[in-house]
XYZ file of C-alpha atoms in Angstrom:
562
model
C -2.984 -15.914 -53.415
C -1.617 -13.594 -50.713
C -3.212 -12.302 -47.573
C -3.610 -8.924 -49.232
C -5.566 -10.456 -52.083
C -8.226 -11.559 -49.576
C -8.549 -7.957 -48.326
C -8.590 -6.668 -51.953
C -11.304 -9.088 -53.157
C -13.399 -8.250 -50.113
C -13.352 -4.561 -50.857
C -13.829 -5.069 -54.670
C -17.055 -6.845 -53.749
C -18.038 -4.008 -51.440
C -17.339 -1.449 -54.225
C -19.415 -3.509 -56.689
C -22.297 -3.673 -54.279
C -22.096 0.076 -53.641
C -22.119 0.653 -57.466
C -25.321 -1.390 -57.816
C -26.991 0.533 -54.977
C -25.897 3.815 -56.550
C -27.350 2.887 -59.962
C -30.713 2.029 -58.421
C -30.831 5.603 -57.188
C -29.444 7.117 -60.413
C -30.569 4.926 -63.349
C -29.544 7.618 -65.896
C -25.908 6.668 -65.283
C -26.436 3.076 -66.356
C -24.643 3.652 -69.648
C -21.517 4.827 -67.733
C -21.439 2.649 -64.661
C -23.328 -0.436 -65.729
C -21.705 -3.804 -65.199
C -21.296 -4.467 -68.909
C -20.569 -0.913 -70.109
C -18.521 0.544 -67.233
C -15.977 3.065 -68.519
C -12.237 2.435 -67.994
C -11.879 5.582 -65.911
C -14.670 4.587 -63.500
C -13.253 1.048 -63.366
C -9.822 2.346 -62.379
C -11.359 4.649 -59.757
C -13.367 1.775 -58.182
C -10.353 -0.569 -58.118
C -8.148 2.212 -56.651
C -10.712 2.838 -53.912
C -10.872 -0.890 -53.125
C -7.085 -1.124 -53.142
C -6.686 1.742 -50.717
C -9.445 0.366 -48.386
C -7.782 -3.020 -48.426
C -4.401 -1.543 -47.521
C -5.961 0.428 -44.613
C -7.817 -2.577 -43.220
C -4.696 -4.788 -43.442
C -2.622 -2.129 -41.695
C -5.176 -1.832 -38.904
C -5.320 -5.591 -38.422
C -1.598 -5.885 -38.350
C -1.153 -2.899 -36.022
C -4.213 -3.597 -33.868
C -2.298 -3.902 -30.613
C -0.462 -0.594 -31.233
C -3.762 1.154 -32.116
C -5.468 -0.096 -29.012
C -2.513 0.889 -26.828
C -2.641 4.428 -28.257
C -6.372 4.601 -27.567
C -5.887 3.350 -24.028
C -3.038 5.757 -23.569
C -5.486 8.573 -24.126
C -8.434 7.114 -22.143
C -6.834 5.103 -19.349
C -3.071 5.445 -19.332
C -2.584 3.802 -15.947
C -3.536 0.428 -17.477
C -0.726 0.376 -20.013
C 1.993 2.559 -18.579
C 3.528 1.703 -15.197
C 2.965 4.450 -12.684
C 3.690 4.578 -8.959
C 0.398 4.474 -7.097
C 1.795 5.803 -3.895
C 5.058 7.307 -2.786
C 6.925 8.738 0.148
C 7.448 12.457 -0.590
C 10.407 14.256 0.987
C 10.264 18.076 1.287
C 13.748 19.576 1.687
C 13.933 23.284 2.654
C 15.734 25.658 0.292
C 18.605 27.720 1.563
C 17.837 31.418 1.962
C 14.227 30.847 0.791
C 12.658 29.063 3.765
C 13.137 31.310 6.823
C 10.634 29.644 9.109
C 8.676 26.426 9.352
C 6.337 25.916 6.395
C 3.074 24.025 6.486
C 2.304 21.764 3.518
C -1.386 21.127 3.725
C -3.091 17.780 3.311
C -4.237 17.411 -0.312
C -1.405 19.446 -1.812
C -0.808 18.401 -5.413
C 2.755 17.427 -6.310
C 3.922 16.900 -9.848
C 6.544 14.354 -10.891
C 8.022 13.986 -14.382
C 7.827 10.388 -15.589
C 10.661 8.909 -17.644
C 9.594 8.114 -21.194
C 6.257 9.936 -20.878
C 5.137 13.349 -21.989
C 3.075 13.981 -18.895
C 3.542 14.362 -15.217
C 2.397 12.021 -12.430
C 0.188 13.941 -9.993
C 0.613 12.980 -6.313
C -1.423 14.415 -3.517
C -0.279 14.503 0.105
C -2.282 12.423 2.563
C -1.449 14.370 5.676
C -0.511 17.870 6.852
C 3.226 18.329 7.546
C 5.096 21.299 9.004
C 8.571 21.330 7.437
C 11.295 22.892 9.663
C 14.078 25.060 8.073
C 16.766 22.480 8.860
C 19.412 20.496 7.079
C 21.153 17.460 8.500
C 24.843 18.127 8.516
C 26.225 14.925 10.059
C 25.299 11.738 11.865
C 27.747 10.272 14.462
C 27.481 6.764 15.889
C 29.461 5.761 18.949
C 29.463 2.208 20.454
C 30.685 1.778 24.014
C 29.867 -0.596 26.956
C 26.945 -2.297 25.256
C 25.415 1.059 24.349
C 25.096 2.894 21.086
C 24.904 6.684 20.986
C 23.559 8.272 17.811
C 23.941 12.048 17.428
C 22.040 13.903 14.635
C 23.707 17.281 13.952
C 21.216 19.757 12.426
C 22.048 23.124 10.878
C 19.459 25.916 10.920
C 19.243 27.472 7.438
C 20.792 30.879 6.997
C 18.490 33.595 8.467
C 15.878 31.119 9.648
C 14.192 31.075 13.059
C 11.519 28.662 14.209
C 9.866 27.120 17.229
C 9.583 23.402 17.881
C 5.866 24.086 18.463
C 5.533 25.211 14.813
C 7.391 22.299 13.186
C 6.986 18.533 12.887
C 10.093 16.700 13.950
C 8.712 13.658 12.126
C 11.134 11.126 10.630
C 10.852 8.467 7.994
C 13.110 5.440 8.341
C 14.651 5.218 4.853
C 16.054 1.681 4.867
C 15.150 -1.644 3.318
C 12.173 -3.066 5.071
C 13.984 -5.617 7.245
C 16.489 -3.048 8.555
C 13.795 -0.398 8.930
C 11.664 -2.640 11.111
C 14.745 -3.484 13.181
C 15.404 0.196 13.768
C 11.736 0.863 14.427
C 11.773 -1.860 17.075
C 14.993 -0.482 18.606
C 13.605 3.003 18.824
C 10.574 1.940 20.901
C 12.103 -0.911 22.894
C 15.872 -0.257 23.255
C 16.209 3.457 23.469
C 17.209 4.489 27.046
C 17.701 8.229 26.489
C 16.464 10.738 23.959
C 17.186 14.471 24.126
C 17.693 17.734 22.267
C 20.938 19.542 22.851
C 20.306 23.219 22.223
C 22.906 25.870 23.172
C 24.739 23.224 25.194
C 21.659 22.400 27.273
C 20.022 18.936 27.214
C 16.244 19.001 26.861
C 14.558 15.603 27.503
C 12.447 14.260 24.621
C 10.219 11.292 23.847
C 9.796 9.115 20.781
C 6.264 8.912 19.555
C 4.793 6.536 16.977
C 3.325 8.137 13.853
C 1.340 5.166 12.549
C -1.437 4.166 10.160
C -4.236 6.282 11.621
C -2.418 9.462 10.621
C -2.377 8.815 6.877
C -6.053 8.938 6.419
C -7.007 8.436 2.722
C -10.724 8.705 3.279
C -10.868 12.343 2.278
C -10.299 11.239 -1.285
C -13.317 8.872 -1.347
C -15.602 11.370 -3.049
C -13.151 11.720 -5.965
C -12.221 8.058 -6.284
C -14.000 5.606 -8.504
C -12.080 2.630 -7.108
C -12.451 2.777 -3.305
C -10.968 -0.763 -2.984
C -7.653 0.548 -4.297
C -7.452 2.924 -1.377
C -8.080 0.102 1.070
C -4.923 -1.534 -0.298
C -2.933 1.678 0.139
C -3.717 1.751 3.838
C -1.785 -1.422 4.441
C 1.570 -0.626 2.798
C 4.344 -1.397 5.297
C 5.935 2.060 5.402
C 3.128 3.387 7.536
C 4.851 1.827 10.503
C 8.135 3.467 9.748
C 7.343 7.019 10.800
C 8.137 8.419 14.234
C 8.361 11.793 15.992
C 10.808 13.081 18.519
C 8.959 15.447 20.789
C 10.850 17.817 23.122
C 9.682 18.405 26.663
C 9.418 22.146 26.006
C 7.777 22.626 22.590
C 7.891 26.419 22.748
C 11.679 26.523 22.419
C 12.815 28.972 19.744
C 15.702 27.750 17.649
C 17.991 30.013 15.581
C 21.260 28.166 15.901
C 22.514 24.673 15.141
C 21.513 21.914 17.594
C 21.756 18.161 18.138
C 19.414 15.240 18.745
C 20.925 12.469 20.859
C 19.585 8.923 21.077
C 21.172 6.236 23.260
C 20.302 2.599 22.697
C 20.867 -0.427 24.975
C 22.625 -2.726 22.499
C 23.613 -5.780 24.556
C 22.774 -8.107 21.686
C 24.660 -5.969 19.149
C 21.684 -5.782 16.758
C 21.249 -1.984 16.379
C 22.280 -1.272 12.786
C 24.514 1.643 11.894
C 22.689 4.898 11.141
C 23.905 7.163 8.354
C 22.891 10.596 7.042
C 20.132 9.097 4.822
C 18.515 6.843 7.477
C 16.258 9.227 9.375
C 14.694 11.724 6.963
C 12.736 14.819 8.043
C 9.904 16.333 6.062
C 8.357 13.081 4.656
C 4.730 12.336 3.950
C 2.839 9.706 1.979
C 1.524 10.754 -1.433
C -1.152 9.110 -3.545
C -1.206 9.119 -7.372
C -4.619 10.612 -8.055
C -4.692 9.712 -11.741
C -4.053 6.039 -11.126
C -6.458 5.840 -8.251
C -9.354 7.410 -10.138
C -8.614 5.729 -13.500
C -9.233 8.984 -15.343
C -6.822 11.722 -16.427
C -6.801 14.588 -13.975
C -5.941 18.100 -14.998
C -4.519 20.363 -12.303
C -7.053 22.978 -11.195
C -5.517 26.395 -10.418
C -5.709 27.215 -6.740
C -6.103 23.602 -5.623
C -2.686 23.610 -3.997
C -1.338 26.191 -1.665
C 2.076 25.813 -3.280
C 2.661 24.596 -6.859
C 5.185 21.927 -5.865
C 7.203 19.838 -8.245
C 9.279 16.699 -8.005
C 12.384 16.202 -10.205
C 11.608 19.115 -12.527
C 10.308 21.643 -10.036
C 9.997 25.356 -10.940
C 12.631 27.406 -9.030
C 10.448 30.514 -8.979
C 7.427 28.780 -7.412
C 8.687 25.973 -5.220
C 9.648 26.705 -1.667
C 11.066 23.157 -1.182
C 13.141 20.684 -3.168
C 11.164 17.484 -3.414
C 12.102 13.898 -4.187
C 10.420 10.516 -4.177
C 12.047 8.409 -1.427
C 10.168 5.225 -2.191
C 7.297 4.438 -4.510
C 4.733 1.646 -4.796
C 2.990 0.322 -7.838
C -0.450 -1.267 -7.368
C -2.031 -3.531 -9.986
C -5.797 -3.803 -9.633
C -6.731 -7.443 -9.002
C -10.494 -7.102 -9.105
C -11.366 -10.011 -11.378
C -13.385 -13.202 -11.413
C -16.099 -12.181 -8.963
C -13.606 -10.457 -6.696
C -11.685 -13.664 -5.928
C -8.159 -12.325 -5.840
C -5.130 -12.494 -3.586
C -2.687 -9.671 -3.042
C 1.008 -9.865 -2.244
C 3.776 -7.372 -1.731
C 7.175 -8.445 -2.925
C 10.513 -7.094 -1.673
C 12.457 -5.336 -4.425
C 16.091 -4.264 -4.649
C 16.715 -1.005 -2.848
C 13.679 -1.275 -0.622
C 11.041 -0.485 -3.248
C 7.858 -2.502 -3.310
C 5.478 -3.488 -5.990
C 2.026 -4.747 -5.331
C 0.869 -7.400 -7.683
C -1.999 -9.866 -7.813
C -2.407 -13.585 -8.396
C -5.837 -14.757 -9.534
C -7.784 -17.286 -7.506
C -8.011 -19.801 -10.310
C -4.292 -20.617 -10.162
C -4.226 -22.471 -6.836
C -6.179 -24.741 -4.590
C -4.382 -24.835 -1.278
C -2.837 -22.449 1.174
C -1.035 -23.091 4.442
C 0.606 -21.207 7.266
C 1.332 -21.647 10.978
C 2.241 -20.075 14.294
C 5.298 -20.944 16.313
C 5.595 -20.216 20.016
C 8.925 -18.755 21.270
C 9.962 -21.547 23.599
C 13.392 -23.103 23.379
C 12.272 -26.410 24.897
C 9.682 -27.085 22.265
C 10.574 -29.291 19.310
C 9.082 -29.044 15.835
C 6.633 -31.844 16.763
C 5.149 -29.666 19.515
C 3.734 -27.219 16.998
C 0.059 -27.687 16.402
C -2.097 -27.190 13.355
C -5.226 -25.133 12.827
C -7.289 -26.451 9.966
C -9.912 -24.589 7.992
C -11.861 -25.378 4.838
C -11.786 -23.205 1.749
C -12.909 -19.599 1.472
C -11.345 -16.511 0.016
C -7.605 -16.484 0.824
C -5.106 -13.823 1.541
C -1.568 -14.335 0.374
C 1.410 -12.522 1.749
C 5.213 -12.810 1.528
C 7.563 -13.097 4.471
C 8.148 -9.375 4.493
C 4.559 -8.205 4.803
C 2.497 -8.066 7.922
C -0.991 -9.536 8.017
C -3.279 -6.983 6.413
C -6.957 -7.201 5.473
C -6.911 -5.011 2.424
C -8.006 -7.104 -0.551
C -11.427 -6.987 -2.243
C -14.261 -9.233 -1.185
C -17.965 -9.760 -1.441
C -18.878 -7.780 1.630
C -19.031 -4.528 -0.241
C -16.728 -1.648 -1.032
C -16.768 -0.328 2.520
C -15.615 -3.415 4.354
C -12.229 -5.138 4.645
C -11.994 -8.616 3.213
C -12.615 -11.710 5.216
C -10.357 -14.690 4.556
C -10.041 -18.369 5.295
C -7.318 -20.893 4.877
C -7.158 -24.610 4.474
C -4.050 -26.149 6.032
C -1.624 -24.806 8.553
C 1.917 -26.108 8.742
C 5.192 -24.773 10.104
C 6.249 -21.453 8.634
C 9.516 -21.168 6.763
C 10.800 -17.785 8.101
C 9.565 -14.916 10.282
C 8.143 -11.672 9.006
C 11.041 -9.763 10.506
C 14.094 -11.855 9.567
C 16.564 -9.703 11.463
C 14.804 -10.329 14.827
C 14.956 -13.480 16.846
C 11.948 -15.237 18.284
C 12.627 -13.846 21.728
C 12.799 -10.307 20.348
C 9.483 -10.788 18.564
C 7.998 -12.141 21.734
C 9.007 -8.958 23.544
C 7.773 -6.886 20.635
C 4.288 -8.466 20.555
C 4.065 -8.745 24.359
C 1.648 -11.615 24.337
C 1.490 -14.021 21.401
C 3.264 -15.699 18.552
C 7.032 -15.910 18.413
C 6.936 -15.514 14.653
C 4.582 -13.865 12.195
C 2.413 -15.471 9.572
C 4.257 -16.484 6.478
C 1.802 -17.828 3.900
C 3.018 -20.062 1.097
C 0.961 -21.603 -1.661
C 0.827 -25.068 -3.141
C -0.804 -24.840 -6.563
C -2.491 -21.638 -5.414
C -5.947 -20.773 -4.244
C -9.157 -22.694 -4.295
C -11.849 -21.662 -6.771
C -14.746 -22.815 -4.566
C -16.224 -21.060 -1.643
C -17.418 -23.308 1.137
C -18.247 -23.057 4.814
C -15.596 -23.868 7.390
C -15.381 -25.092 10.942
C -14.705 -22.739 13.835
C -11.047 -22.479 14.770
C -9.769 -24.319 17.818
C -6.193 -24.281 18.904
C -5.084 -27.300 20.905
C -2.140 -27.729 23.206
C -2.167 -27.978 26.975
C 1.518 -27.039 27.082
C 0.597 -23.553 25.929
C -1.874 -22.714 28.733
C 0.093 -19.643 29.856
C 0.227 -18.380 26.295
C -3.491 -19.012 25.918
C -4.124 -16.903 29.062
C -2.091 -14.082 27.515
C -4.102 -14.524 24.311
C -7.311 -14.084 26.326
C -5.949 -10.961 27.984
C -5.105 -9.627 24.569
C -8.617 -10.282 23.296
C -9.996 -8.340 26.227
C -7.630 -5.508 25.359
C -8.876 -5.609 21.785
C -12.406 -5.415 23.115
C -11.610 -2.192 24.897
C -10.105 -0.675 21.793
C -12.612 -1.874 19.185
C -16.108 -1.003 20.219
C -17.313 -2.193 16.782
C -17.120 -5.824 17.984
C -19.297 -6.328 21.090
C -17.500 -9.277 22.592
C -19.614 -10.975 25.203
C -16.978 -13.251 26.621
C -14.013 -15.439 25.863
C -14.545 -18.985 27.066
C -11.722 -21.375 27.940
C -12.978 -24.904 27.447
C -10.062 -26.957 28.716
C -7.323 -26.011 26.362
C -9.622 -24.974 23.521
C -10.516 -21.384 22.782
C -13.863 -20.365 21.431
C -15.044 -16.814 20.958
C -18.654 -15.821 21.399
C -20.381 -12.629 20.406
C -23.744 -11.790 21.929
C -24.201 -15.443 22.798
C -23.679 -16.604 19.235
C -20.470 -18.005 17.939
C -18.945 -16.243 14.918
C -19.073 -18.516 11.874
C -18.047 -18.513 8.219
C -16.340 -15.283 7.167
C -17.206 -13.398 10.310
C -15.291 -15.607 12.681
C -12.176 -15.667 10.493
C -12.393 -11.874 10.260
C -12.439 -11.662 14.030
C -9.557 -14.133 14.410
C -7.188 -12.335 12.008
C -7.820 -8.936 13.520
C -7.254 -10.170 17.015
C -3.882 -11.535 15.868
C -3.079 -8.257 14.127
C -3.772 -6.327 17.301
C -1.618 -8.731 19.325
C 1.328 -8.757 16.959
C 1.250 -4.969 16.442
C 0.102 -3.672 19.803
C 1.077 -0.150 18.822
C -1.445 -0.076 16.000
C -4.811 1.497 16.767
C -7.055 -0.862 14.838
C -10.095 1.193 15.694
C -8.723 4.028 13.600
C -7.887 1.582 10.827
C -11.456 0.344 10.712
C -12.766 3.845 10.676
C -10.734 4.330 7.489
C -12.046 1.257 5.811
C -15.648 1.186 6.951
C -18.143 3.984 6.436
C -20.574 2.862 9.056
C -18.616 1.216 11.886
C -21.669 0.787 14.119
C -23.373 -1.480 11.552
C -20.280 -3.557 10.680
C -21.305 -6.726 12.562
C -24.846 -6.594 11.055
C -23.368 -6.086 7.643
C -21.105 -9.162 8.052
C -23.990 -11.362 9.137
C -26.219 -10.121 6.368
C -23.630 -10.996 3.720
C -22.709 -14.302 5.259
C -26.283 -15.450 5.231
């Protein structure tokens, strides 16, 4: 007996049952369809019907995965077809089309053809950008006497005239993350001279950070059914890799070619070479609306000021050529009562993919700090020990970011806890030495957190003891840590710090006379370290992105902790 015989016998029984039910309603046909007197024609018809039904059911069972995939492809394509969740969009002016600076508004829809698919990916810009009518003709790098001079030679498009006041000279550092961070650090710590050279005249300029608070995704909250996904977008590393070069006189009108000159102090010979694709003008972060909302989105006419296209743009409608510089794919890890860890892995060519590892795969996590002192041996490093709670996992190439999902509600960043702390294996910025990182942070930690797992995360959620860092040798560093906490207090009004108490060599933090405990204290601890290690980041702005009601954040934490 074959597998098909089982399907056939099943449907023959169903047909026989249906025949009996039919005869009860139509007894006059008993002489034609009765069990003992059924005609050959009716018998063949019944068996043919059963045969076809058996074939269909067998085909469905054998092709079940394909059928389900096709259904999901119609209802929720982002679950079965890889799509970039976010991207860096580059708007390049068209020759003889763009004759002045053009404003691309926040929320502009951008279409990208996807390989192997019959539909476009819809990106929307997360910030307003004013694209100047420029093209980069050449980049020259000259090294002499421990200094590096970089000259960016820009051509004004034919017939174009614009003012620096009407354009964004905003650059994206298009390098692999380690090199990009190195250049980012050099721009803000090793540049000794920055100027525009227009008509042979040097105009002093300054380099300004264009960080996380600018790419505000909150405007999409009303459309998004998965707010937590947007919290993850906010922490992708490229948000640190934008900067602006602002001229002293912004009302300067430009109609001819000009130069931008940057001189670095390169005594340690660690400024990497800069080529024509390193600093890119006209870039902005874009979010894949369809993936973020989990429903197909049809473009509404009039939504965008310009119908812009990536890859297969329409020549008659697009004022810019557009390309995806770097994309990110996010896999939703909301599973098992929100116990999930997120990690960003470094991919070839500088692309990143965000993946998740579920909390039931591991039971232990460990990481450590190392102070930048040459006279300290490995034995001088101390440990901070916590018991289990939700845990945040990151690779060596990602900064500490509170972006995963937790039990505190959709509006709040996650609170995490760790179990054991041991020596870290490598710094977050592998191209920078401990001393360089010390200068970068200005106050704490010679290296960044590198979290590695042993068997993974713990399933259980328990309380933990308040953190205490021991080590009398580090009193000067502790003092700097205290100063940094006070600096955080000035920037983050959401946390009403009462005082920071030094008890010998131990540090304890009190808020309104009560010590933070459980998730709340770990939340405070991590965010203080984030502010210290990235002192250019305005965490107050970051919280305003993540939390709807900042004023009630502390009360919300305590309510959920209890």
